[in-house]
Every structure is written in structure tokens, then in C-alpha cells.
JSON list of C-alpha atoms in Angstrom, two decimals:
[
{"chain": "A", "resi": 1098, "resn": "MET", "atom": "CA", "xyz": [-0.10, -7.05, -25.31]},
{"chain": "A", "resi": 1099, "resn": "ALA", "atom": "CA", "xyz": [-0.05, -3.46, -24.04]},
{"chain": "A", "resi": 1100, "resn": "ARG", "atom": "CA", "xyz": [0.48, -2.50, -20.40]},
{"chain": "A", "resi": 1101, "resn": "ASP", "atom": "CA", "xyz": [-2.60, -1.44, -18.51]},
{"chain": "A", "resi": 1102, "resn": "ASP", "atom": "CA", "xyz": [-1.05, 1.50, -16.66]},
{"chain": "A", "resi": 1103, "resn": "PHE", "atom": "CA", "xyz": [-2.72, 3.54, -13.95]},
{"chain": "A", "resi": 1104, "resn": "THR", "atom": "CA", "xyz": [-4.05, 7.01, -14.74]},
{"chain": "A", "resi": 1105, "resn": "GLU", "atom": "CA", "xyz": [-2.66, 9.98, -12.79]},
{"chain": "A", "resi": 1106, "resn": "THR", "atom": "CA", "xyz": [-5.99, 10.13, -10.93]},
{"chain": "A", "resi": 1107, "resn": "THR", "atom": "CA", "xyz": [-5.66, 6.48, -9.89]},
{"chain": "A", "resi": 1108, "resn": "LYS", "atom": "CA", "xyz": [-2.08, 7.03, -8.72]},
{"chain": "A", "resi": 1109, "resn": "ARG", "atom": "CA", "xyz": [-3.12, 10.05, -6.67]},
{"chain": "A", "resi": 1110, "resn": "THR", "atom": "CA", "xyz": [-6.03, 8.12, -5.16]},
{"chain": "A", "resi": 1111, "resn": "LEU", "atom": "CA", "xyz": [-3.79, 5.20, -4.15]},
{"chain": "A", "resi": 1112, "resn": "ALA", "atom": "CA", "xyz": [-1.36, 7.62, -2.46]},
{"chain": "A", "resi": 1113, "resn": "LEU", "atom": "CA", "xyz": [-4.11, 9.52, -0.64]},
{"chain": "A", "resi": 1114, "resn": "ARG", "atom": "CA", "xyz": [-5.76, 6.33, 0.65]},
{"chain": "A", "resi": 1115, "resn": "VAL", "atom": "CA", "xyz": [-2.62, 5.50, 2.66]},
{"chain": "A", "resi": 1116, "resn": "ALA", "atom": "CA", "xyz": [-1.70, 9.09, 3.63]},
{"chain": "A", "resi": 1117, "resn": "GLY", "atom": "CA", "xyz": [1.35, 9.05, 1.35]},
{"chain": "A", "resi": 1118, "resn": "MET", "atom": "CA", "xyz": [3.07, 6.24, 3.22]},
{"chain": "A", "resi": 1119, "resn": "CYS", "atom": "CA", "xyz": [4.45, 2.96, 1.91]},
{"chain": "A", "resi": 1120, "resn": "SER", "atom": "CA", "xyz": [1.87, 0.19, 2.40]},
{"chain": "A", "resi": 1121, "resn": "ASN", "atom": "CA", "xyz": [4.48, -2.40, 3.39]},
{"chain": "A", "resi": 1122, "resn": "PRO", "atom": "CA", "xyz": [3.91, -2.82, 7.14]},
{"chain": "A", "resi": 1123, "resn": "SER", "atom": "CA", "xyz": [7.63, -3.44, 7.65]},
{"chain": "A", "resi": 1124, "resn": "CYS", "atom": "CA", "xyz": [8.46, -0.12, 5.97]},
{"chain": "A", "resi": 1125, "resn": "ARG", "atom": "CA", "xyz": [5.72, 2.54, 6.24]},
{"chain": "A", "resi": 1126, "resn": "ALA", "atom": "CA", "xyz": [8.14, 5.16, 4.88]},
{"chain": "A", "resi": 1127, "resn": "GLN", "atom": "CA", "xyz": [6.76, 8.65, 4.30]},
{"chain": "A", "resi": 1128, "resn": "VAL", "atom": "CA", "xyz": [7.26, 9.25, 0.57]},
{"chain": "A", "resi": 1129, "resn": "PHE", "atom": "CA", "xyz": [6.23, 12.90, 0.19]},
{"chain": "A", "resi": 1130, "resn": "GLY", "atom": "CA", "xyz": [8.33, 15.85, 1.26]},
{"chain": "A", "resi": 1131, "resn": "PRO", "atom": "CA", "xyz": [9.81, 19.20, 0.34]},
{"chain": "A", "resi": 1132, "resn": "GLN", "atom": "CA", "xyz": [12.59, 19.98, -2.10]},
{"chain": "A", "resi": 1133, "resn": "VAL", "atom": "CA", "xyz": [15.10, 22.76, -1.43]},
{"chain": "A", "resi": 1134, "resn": "ASP", "atom": "CA", "xyz": [13.19, 24.83, -4.03]},
{"chain": "A", "resi": 1135, "resn": "GLU", "atom": "CA", "xyz": [10.23, 26.17, -2.04]},
{"chain": "A", "resi": 1136, "resn": "ASP", "atom": "CA", "xyz": [7.96, 25.86, -5.06]},
{"chain": "A", "resi": 1137, "resn": "LYS", "atom": "CA", "xyz": [8.54, 22.10, -5.37]},
{"chain": "A", "resi": 1138, "resn": "GLY", "atom": "CA", "xyz": [7.91, 18.89, -3.50]},
{"chain": "A", "resi": 1139, "resn": "LEU", "atom": "CA", "xyz": [9.15, 15.38, -4.05]},
{"chain": "A", "resi": 1140, "resn": "ASN", "atom": "CA", "xyz": [7.55, 11.98, -4.22]},
{"chain": "A", "resi": 1141, "resn": "LEU", "atom": "CA", "xyz": [9.42, 8.72, -3.68]},
{"chain": "A", "resi": 1142, "resn": "GLY", "atom": "CA", "xyz": [6.23, 6.66, -3.92]},
{"chain": "A", "resi": 1143, "resn": "VAL", "atom": "CA", "xyz": [5.01, 4.33, -6.64]},
{"chain": "A", "resi": 1144, "resn": "ALA", "atom": "CA", "xyz": [1.55, 3.13, -7.59]},
{"chain": "A", "resi": 1145, "resn": "ALA", "atom": "CA", "xyz": [2.36, -0.57, -8.03]},
{"chain": "A", "resi": 1146, "resn": "HIS", "atom": "CA", "xyz": [0.17, -3.22, -9.62]},
{"chain": "A", "resi": 1147, "resn": "ILE", "atom": "CA", "xyz": [-0.91, -6.05, -7.33]},
{"chain": "A", "resi": 1148, "resn": "THR", "atom": "CA", "xyz": [-1.37, -8.26, -10.37]},
{"chain": "A", "resi": 1149, "resn": "ALA", "atom": "CA", "xyz": [0.79, -7.34, -13.34]},
{"chain": "A", "resi": 1150, "resn": "ALA", "atom": "CA", "xyz": [-0.17, -4.64, -15.82]},
{"chain": "A", "resi": 1151, "resn": "ALA", "atom": "CA", "xyz": [0.79, -6.93, -18.71]},
{"chain": "A", "resi": 1152, "resn": "GLU", "atom": "CA", "xyz": [1.22, -10.60, -19.51]},
{"chain": "A", "resi": 1153, "resn": "GLY", "atom": "CA", "xyz": [4.58, -11.91, -18.31]},
{"chain": "A", "resi": 1154, "resn": "GLY", "atom": "CA", "xyz": [4.72, -9.50, -15.36]},
{"chain": "A", "resi": 1155, "resn": "PRO", "atom": "CA", "xyz": [4.76, -10.53, -11.70]},
{"chain": "A", "resi": 1156, "resn": "ARG", "atom": "CA", "xyz": [1.50, -12.05, -10.45]},
{"chain": "A", "resi": 1157, "resn": "PHE", "atom": "CA", "xyz": [-0.26, -11.60, -13.83]},
{"chain": "A", "resi": 1158, "resn": "ASP", "atom": "CA", "xyz": [-3.93, -12.63, -13.71]},
{"chain": "A", "resi": 1159, "resn": "PRO", "atom": "CA", "xyz": [-5.36, -13.46, -17.16]},
{"chain": "A", "resi": 1160, "resn": "GLN", "atom": "CA", "xyz": [-8.90, -13.33, -15.69]},
{"chain": "A", "resi": 1161, "resn": "LEU", "atom": "CA", "xyz": [-8.69, -9.56, -15.23]},
{"chain": "A", "resi": 1162, "resn": "GLY", "atom": "CA", "xyz": [-9.70, -7.24, -18.02]},
{"chain": "A", "resi": 1163, "resn": "GLU", "atom": "CA", "xyz": [-7.84, -4.08, -19.02]},
{"chain": "A", "resi": 1164, "resn": "ALA", "atom": "CA", "xyz": [-9.99, -1.80, -16.85]},
{"chain": "A", "resi": 1165, "resn": "ASP", "atom": "CA", "xyz": [-9.57, -4.05, -13.80]},
{"chain": "A", "resi": 1166, "resn": "ARG", "atom": "CA", "xyz": [-5.79, -4.22, -14.20]},
{"chain": "A", "resi": 1167, "resn": "ALA", "atom": "CA", "xyz": [-5.64, -0.39, -14.27]},
{"chain": "A", "resi": 1168, "resn": "SER", "atom": "CA", "xyz": [-8.09, 0.18, -11.40]},
{"chain": "A", "resi": 1169, "resn": "THR", "atom": "CA", "xyz": [-7.44, 1.27, -7.82]},
{"chain": "A", "resi": 1170, "resn": "THR", "atom": "CA", "xyz": [-8.56, -2.20, -6.73]},
{"chain": "A", "resi": 1171, "resn": "ASN", "atom": "CA", "xyz": [-5.47, -3.67, -8.42]},
{"chain": "A", "resi": 1172, "resn": "GLY", "atom": "CA", "xyz": [-3.09, -1.02, -7.08]},
{"chain": "A", "resi": 1173, "resn": "ILE", "atom": "CA", "xyz": [-1.02, -0.56, -3.95]},
{"chain": "A", "resi": 1174, "resn": "TRP", "atom": "CA", "xyz": [1.04, 2.47, -2.90]},
{"chain": "A", "resi": 1175, "resn": "LEU", "atom": "CA", "xyz": [4.66, 1.59, -2.06]},
{"chain": "A", "resi": 1176, "resn": "CYS", "atom": "CA", "xyz": [8.00, 3.34, -1.72]},
{"chain": "A", "resi": 1177, "resn": "GLN", "atom": "CA", "xyz": [10.32, 2.71, -4.67]},
{"chain": "A", "resi": 1178, "resn": "ASN", "atom": "CA", "xyz": [12.40, 0.18, -2.73]},
{"chain": "A", "resi": 1179, "resn": "CYS", "atom": "CA", "xyz": [9.41, -1.93, -1.71]},
{"chain": "A", "resi": 1180, "resn": "ALA", "atom": "CA", "xyz": [7.88, -1.73, -5.20]},
{"chain": "A", "resi": 1181, "resn": "LYS", "atom": "CA", "xyz": [11.09, -3.11, -6.69]},
{"chain": "A", "resi": 1182, "resn": "LEU", "atom": "CA", "xyz": [11.32, -5.78, -3.99]},
{"chain": "A", "resi": 1183, "resn": "VAL", "atom": "CA", "xyz": [7.78, -7.12, -4.48]},
{"chain": "A", "resi": 1184, "resn": "ASP", "atom": "CA", "xyz": [8.13, -7.23, -8.27]},
{"chain": "A", "resi": 1185, "resn": "ASN", "atom": "CA", "xyz": [11.52, -8.95, -8.15]},
{"chain": "A", "resi": 1186, "resn": "ASP", "atom": "CA", "xyz": [10.32, -11.66, -5.75]},
{"chain": "A", "resi": 1187, "resn": "PRO", "atom": "CA", "xyz": [6.65, -12.39, -6.57]},
{"chain": "A", "resi": 1188, "resn": "THR", "atom": "CA", "xyz": [6.70, -15.81, -4.89]},
{"chain": "A", "resi": 1189, "resn": "ARG", "atom": "CA", "xyz": [7.66, -14.18, -1.59]},
{"chain": "A", "resi": 1190, "resn": "PHE", "atom": "CA", "xyz": [5.08, -11.42, -2.13]},
{"chain": "A", "resi": 1191, "resn": "PRO", "atom": "CA", "xyz": [1.92, -13.06, -3.53]},
{"chain": "A", "resi": 1192, "resn": "THR", "atom": "CA", "xyz": [-1.25, -11.24, -4.48]},
{"chain": "A", "resi": 1193, "resn": "GLN", "atom": "CA", "xyz": [-3.03, -12.10, -1.22]},
{"chain": "A", "resi": 1194, "resn": "LEU", "atom": "CA", "xyz": [-0.21, -10.64, 0.90]},
{"chain": "A", "resi": 1195, "resn": "LEU", "atom": "CA", "xyz": [-0.20, -7.39, -1.08]},
{"chain": "A", "resi": 1196, "resn": "ARG", "atom": "CA", "xyz": [-3.98, -7.11, -0.68]},
{"chain": "A", "resi": 1197, "resn": "GLU", "atom": "CA", "xyz": [-3.54, -7.59, 3.09]},
{"chain": "A", "resi": 1198, "resn": "TRP", "atom": "CA", "xyz": [-0.88, -4.87, 3.19]},
{"chain": "A", "resi": 1199, "resn": "LYS", "atom": "CA", "xyz": [-3.18, -2.52, 1.31]},
{"chain": "A", "resi": 1200, "resn": "PHE", "atom": "CA", "xyz": [-6.13, -3.21, 3.61]},
{"chain": "A", "resi": 1201, "resn": "VAL", "atom": "CA", "xyz": [-4.08, -2.63, 6.77]},
{"chain": "A", "resi": 1202, "resn": "ALA", "atom": "CA", "xyz": [-2.40, 0.53, 5.41]},
{"chain": "A", "resi": 1203, "resn": "GLU", "atom": "CA", "xyz": [-5.75, 2.03, 4.35]},
{"chain": "A", "resi": 1204, "resn": "SER", "atom": "CA", "xyz": [-7.33, 1.09, 7.69]},
{"chain": "A", "resi": 1205, "resn": "SER", "atom": "CA", "xyz": [-4.45, 2.73, 9.54]},
{"chain": "A", "resi": 1206, "resn": "ALA", "atom": "CA", "xyz": [-4.73, 5.91, 7.46]},
{"chain": "A", "resi": 1207, "resn": "LEU", "atom": "CA", "xyz": [-8.48, 6.05, 8.06]},
{"chain": "A", "resi": 1208, "resn": "ALA", "atom": "CA", "xyz": [-8.00, 5.68, 11.82]},
{"chain": "A", "resi": 1209, "resn": "GLN", "atom": "CA", "xyz": [-5.53, 8.63, 11.83]},
{"chain": "A", "resi": 1210, "resn": "ILE", "atom": "CA", "xyz": [-7.69, 11.14, 9.93]},
{"chain": "A", "resi": 1211, "resn": "GLY", "atom": "CA", "xyz": [-8.14, 14.30, 12.00]},
{"chain": "A", "resi": 1212, "resn": "LYS", "atom": "CA", "xyz": [-5.89, 13.15, 14.83]},
{"chain": "A", "resi": 1213, "resn": "PRO", "atom": "CA", "xyz": [-2.83, 15.23, 15.70]},
{"chain": "A", "resi": 1214, "resn": "ASP", "atom": "CA", "xyz": [0.63, 13.71, 15.65]},
{"chain": "A", "resi": 1215, "resn": "ALA", "atom": "CA", "xyz": [1.36, 12.49, 19.18]},
{"chain": "A", "resi": 1216, "resn": "HIS", "atom": "CA", "xyz": [4.88, 13.92, 19.29]},
{"chain": "A", "resi": 1217, "resn": "VAL", "atom": "CA", "xyz": [4.29, 17.33, 17.71]},
{"chain": "A", "resi": 1218, "resn": "GLY", "atom": "CA", "xyz": [5.00, 20.17, 20.12]},
{"chain": "A", "resi": 1219, "resn": "GLY", "atom": "CA", "xyz": [7.82, 18.56, 22.05]},
{"chain": "A", "resi": 1220, "resn": "GLY", "atom": "CA", "xyz": [5.87, 15.69, 23.58]},
{"chain": "A", "resi": 1221, "resn": "PRO", "atom": "CA", "xyz": [7.46, 12.30, 24.08]},
{"chain": "A", "resi": 1222, "resn": "GLU", "atom": "CA", "xyz": [7.94, 9.99, 21.11]},
{"chain": "A", "resi": 1223, "resn": "PRO", "atom": "CA", "xyz": [5.19, 7.35, 21.05]},
{"chain": "A", "resi": 1224, "resn": "ALA", "atom": "CA", "xyz": [6.26, 3.88, 22.12]},
{"chain": "A", "resi": 1225, "resn": "VAL", "atom": "CA", "xyz": [6.68, 1.28, 19.41]},
{"chain": "A", "resi": 1226, "resn": "LYS", "atom": "CA", "xyz": [3.69, -1.05, 19.46]},
{"chain": "A", "resi": 1227, "resn": "TRP", "atom": "CA", "xyz": [3.30, -4.40, 17.77]},
{"chain": "A", "resi": 1228, "resn": "ILE", "atom": "CA", "xyz": [-0.03, -5.82, 16.71]},
{"chain": "A", "resi": 1229, "resn": "THR", "atom": "CA", "xyz": [-0.63, -9.31, 18.01]},
{"chain": "A", "resi": 1230, "resn": "ALA", "atom": "CA", "xyz": [-3.16, -11.90, 16.93]},
{"chain": "A", "resi": 1231, "resn": "ASP", "atom": "CA", "xyz": [-4.96, -11.33, 20.26]},
{"chain": "A", "resi": 1232, "resn": "TYR", "atom": "CA", "xyz": [-5.32, -7.64, 19.44]},
{"chain": "A", "resi": 1233, "resn": "LEU", "atom": "CA", "xyz": [-6.75, -8.46, 16.03]},
{"chain": "A", "resi": 1234, "resn": "GLU", "atom": "CA", "xyz": [-9.34, -10.75, 17.65]},
{"chain": "A", "resi": 1235, "resn": "GLN", "atom": "CA", "xyz": [-10.20, -8.36, 20.50]},
{"chain": "A", "resi": 1236, "resn": "SER", "atom": "CA", "xyz": [-10.53, -5.32, 18.25]},
{"chain": "A", "resi": 1237, "resn": "GLY", "atom": "CA", "xyz": [-12.76, -7.09, 15.76]},
{"chain": "A", "resi": 1238, "resn": "ILE", "atom": "CA", "xyz": [-10.28, -6.55, 12.93]},
{"chain": "A", "resi": 1239, "resn": "ALA", "atom": "CA", "xyz": [-9.79, -10.31, 12.53]},
{"chain": "A", "resi": 1240, "resn": "ALA", "atom": "CA", "xyz": [-13.48, -10.81, 11.79]},
{"chain": "A", "resi": 1241, "resn": "THR", "atom": "CA", "xyz": [-13.39, -8.02, 9.21]},
{"chain": "A", "resi": 1242, "resn": "LEU", "atom": "CA", "xyz": [-10.33, -9.55, 7.57]},
{"chain": "A", "resi": 1243, "resn": "LYS", "atom": "CA", "xyz": [-12.00, -12.99, 7.45]},
{"chain": "A", "resi": 1244, "resn": "ILE", "atom": "CA", "xyz": [-15.15, -11.55, 5.87]},
{"chain": "A", "resi": 1245, "resn": "ALA", "atom": "CA", "xyz": [-12.94, -9.85, 3.28]},
{"chain": "A", "resi": 1246, "resn": "GLY", "atom": "CA", "xyz": [-11.36, -13.22, 2.48]},
{"chain": "A", "resi": 1247, "resn": "PHE", "atom": "CA", "xyz": [-8.05, -12.81, 4.29]},
{"chain": "A", "resi": 1248, "resn": "LYS", "atom": "CA", "xyz": [-6.50, -15.68, 6.24]}
]
């Protein structure tokens, strides 16, 4: 069975949907940056499959067709370290968890569109903030997650 790989367009879309940051909420590494050569940039990100691109791969779903396996719906943008981690330990990183990461990372990127970086221009570094279950309930995010099938 052949691998159902992502197209370059799909890879680019996955990266753009999370503002070029790893979707793992414990990581969130920026994966794009400059090279020393002013005409080049670098990318440490990977378009990873949520369910495997081929039979025998991590989290393979035989119910998906070729087009579904290669679609943006089945992809998540991760740094290379996190991509390797989730594929080497699929029991620890099940499909549902990766879909949750993707949803949260895309929601975060959407919320930041058009907003300046809080610490650009010499301002203070923003305080680290943790999201609690209460916040999810109060903000309405929990209801959205439940409707989308997340627990």
C-alpha cells in the first residue's frame, strides 16, 4: 500500500493555520526563521498525519480513503521533535488528543491575527498564563469543544 502524503499546498496550509508554531500545547515552538544567507529562510516544522499515511503506521484508520488521509483534516503542524515523539508513542498520543491540539492551536492563531506582539518595542514580557477548566467553561470554549466531539 502506498503512502498518502500531503501535497505542498496542504503542508503550507497546515503551517499557516497555526501561524508557523508547533501545535503541541506543551511546546508551541516557532519553527520558521532566517538563515544567515539573507535570501533564505528555514523551517523546522513538519506536516504530520493524525492517522497514519499508510497501513502499519501510527494510528492508522482503515476507514479513511486516500484523499482523506492526505487532507488538511488529517494533518497537524508540529516541530520535528514533537512529530517524532507522537509517532514513536501513539498510545500516549492518540488521535483524539492530536485533534484537540490542532483545534486549540488553530483557535489561538485565529485569536492573534492582527494583534501586535505584547513585548515588541521594549514593553514588559507577558506573564505566563495557564488555561484552567473554569476558564474554558466561562469563555464558552468548553461548549464549542463538546459540540466538536471533544471530551
